[in-house]
C-alpha positions as MATLAB code, in Angstrom:
seq = 'MKISELNRNLKEATKGQLIKDIVALYKKNEFVKDYYNSKYCEGNDGALLIKYKEIIEHEFFPVNGFGEARLSVAKKAISEYKKINDNPENLSELMVFYVENGVSYTDCYGDINEQFYLSMEGMYERALKHISSNNLERKFDERCKKIVSDTKNMGWGFHDQLRETYYSYIEE';
ca = [
     -16.351  -18.215   16.793;
     -18.713  -18.607   13.693;
     -19.528  -15.452   11.755;
     -23.285  -16.932   11.836;
     -22.862  -17.378   15.865;
     -21.333  -13.722   15.840;
     -24.442  -12.484   14.273;
     -26.948  -13.942   16.606;
     -25.032  -12.821   19.641;
     -24.387   -9.307   18.228;
     -28.402   -9.297   17.226;
     -29.187  -10.001   21.122;
     -27.192   -7.260   22.275;
     -28.141   -4.140   22.886;
     -27.110   -0.891   21.298;
     -25.404    0.830   24.285;
     -23.399   -3.037   24.272;
     -22.397   -2.733   20.888;
     -21.331    0.984   21.417;
     -19.520    0.282   24.610;
     -17.867   -3.182   22.499;
     -16.843   -0.686   19.564;
     -15.605    1.704   21.829;
     -13.368   -0.659   23.691;
     -12.264   -2.122   20.339;
     -11.274    1.938   19.079;
      -9.466    2.177   22.164;
      -7.207   -1.113   22.009;
      -6.662   -1.908   18.387;
      -4.641    0.647   15.458;
      -6.308   -0.975   12.686;
      -9.971   -0.340   14.417;
      -8.790    3.027   15.315;
      -8.034    3.529   11.329;
     -11.019    2.094    9.918;
     -13.298    4.141   12.115;
     -11.631    7.145   11.727;
     -11.569    6.429    7.908;
     -15.264    6.117    7.756;
     -16.688    8.757   10.119;
     -13.865   11.669   10.178;
     -14.524   13.752    6.722;
     -10.971   14.724    5.385;
      -9.111   11.894    7.549;
      -8.051   10.454    4.169;
      -4.677   12.122    3.989;
      -3.780   12.100    7.336;
      -3.843    8.037    7.031;
      -1.915    7.663    3.875;
       0.697    9.817    5.429;
       0.221    7.396    8.340;
       1.201    4.216    5.136;
       3.325    5.961    3.480;
       5.386    6.439    6.673;
       5.616    2.613    7.257;
       6.531    2.255    3.982;
       8.940    4.253    3.523;
      10.429    3.641    7.266;
      11.856    0.115    5.945;
      13.247    1.503    2.799;
      15.034    4.562    4.706;
      14.106    5.167    8.571;
      15.078    8.233   10.003;
      17.894    6.672   11.408;
      20.018    3.775   10.374;
      20.082    1.659    7.036;
      16.198    0.020    5.989;
      15.894   -3.232    6.658;
      13.622   -3.337    3.117;
      11.277   -5.782    5.059;
       8.776   -5.883    1.929;
       6.116   -7.990    4.123;
       5.995   -4.759    6.198;
       5.531   -2.197    3.789;
       3.633   -5.083    1.807;
       1.138   -5.378    4.960;
       0.819   -1.825    4.962;
      -0.832   -1.668    1.888;
      -2.751   -4.738    2.122;
      -4.275   -2.676    5.726;
      -5.043    0.327    3.853;
      -7.229   -1.346    1.400;
      -9.081   -3.148    3.920;
      -9.502    0.361    5.953;
     -10.248    2.607    2.737;
     -11.385    2.282   -0.636;
     -10.118    5.307   -1.780;
      -8.593    4.067   -5.436;
      -6.106    6.760   -6.333;
      -4.939    6.415   -3.044;
      -4.424    3.168   -3.123;
      -2.503    3.535   -6.419;
      -0.201    6.037   -4.648;
       1.037    3.547   -1.911;
       0.987    0.457   -4.596;
       3.277    3.791   -6.701;
       5.142    4.989   -3.373;
       6.654    1.648   -2.603;
       8.092    0.851   -6.141;
       9.548    4.066   -6.503;
      11.204    3.438   -2.525;
      12.060    0.283   -4.046;
      14.036    1.451   -6.727;
      15.645    3.901   -4.952;
      16.904    1.736   -1.924;
      18.374   -0.302   -4.655;
      19.722    2.454   -6.042;
      21.457    3.729   -2.829;
      22.355   -0.112   -1.924;
      23.251   -1.527   -5.138;
      21.801   -4.860   -6.724;
      19.625   -6.902   -4.147;
      18.648   -9.709   -4.602;
      16.333  -11.727   -6.977;
      13.221  -12.307   -4.638;
      13.424   -8.277   -3.678;
      12.941   -7.561   -7.561;
       9.953   -9.662   -8.282;
       8.135   -8.093   -5.632;
       8.918   -4.857   -7.210;
       8.126   -6.268  -10.036;
       4.630   -8.044   -9.014;
       3.794   -4.892   -7.301;
       4.189   -2.351  -10.218;
       1.984   -4.508  -11.896;
      -1.051   -4.514   -9.402;
      -0.575   -0.645   -9.065;
      -0.829    0.207  -13.061;
      -4.009   -2.645  -13.182;
      -5.379   -0.609  -10.613;
      -4.203    2.721  -12.049;
      -5.791    1.554  -15.626;
      -9.088   -0.208  -14.157;
      -9.310    3.341  -12.578;
      -8.783    5.494  -15.215;
      -6.190    7.626  -13.330;
      -3.601    7.053  -16.083;
      -3.021   11.021  -16.229;
      -2.190   11.048  -12.385;
       0.050    8.604  -12.285;
       1.645    8.635  -15.716;
       5.173   10.404  -14.377;
       5.862    8.616  -12.021;
       5.313    5.268  -13.575;
       7.380    6.189  -16.866;
      10.089    7.642  -13.665;
      10.155    4.192  -12.023;
      10.754    2.610  -15.597;
      13.736    5.497  -16.372;
      15.469    5.192  -12.830;
      15.932    1.140  -13.189;
      17.916    1.137  -16.745;
      21.178    0.229  -14.935;
      19.554   -2.146  -12.905;
      20.108   -5.856  -12.903;
      17.708   -9.209  -12.598;
      16.426   -7.823  -15.735;
      14.504   -5.187  -13.435;
      14.413   -2.755  -15.816;
      13.200   -4.715  -19.119;
      10.460   -6.370  -17.025;
       9.264   -3.402  -15.768;
       9.110   -1.272  -19.376;
       7.228   -4.525  -20.992;
       4.610   -3.900  -17.964;
       4.430    0.201  -18.169;
       3.455   -0.648  -21.804;
       0.967   -3.217  -21.574;
      -0.905   -1.156  -19.162;
      -0.182    2.626  -19.976;
       0.572    2.877  -23.629;
      -1.534    0.126  -25.340;
];
């Protein structure tokens, strides 16, 4: 169905039907539930942020066993959060947290593959760009610096790229 058809159908529905449909979606779909909780529940940002941080952390350091480091799952958590909540500080938090976990994962398990590092570098750059454009440098500067210093002995030119990225966004 096209958006124009959906709009037409929604305009024809009664308020009661729309409420019933939204409640049904809320009950069946976790993403919809998160969206409405974020939109209408005051102070729910913290709980939502924790939920998405746990998804990321679980990919690298689950409670039991070894992390699979499925970057697609961790990155999807960030993109879903971005669709649900528009708080720039929390989005920055998730992006920095993703890179911190990737760096810790490498530190624990040794060098990973080039694609892993490219993903971390890309997210680090997106995080710094987002932090800079939202004037959040003071909030995240120490953690972003620590990411760079924690990668000094890692391979694939990872440290050099993160260092260059840091100085191009934070200390211009």
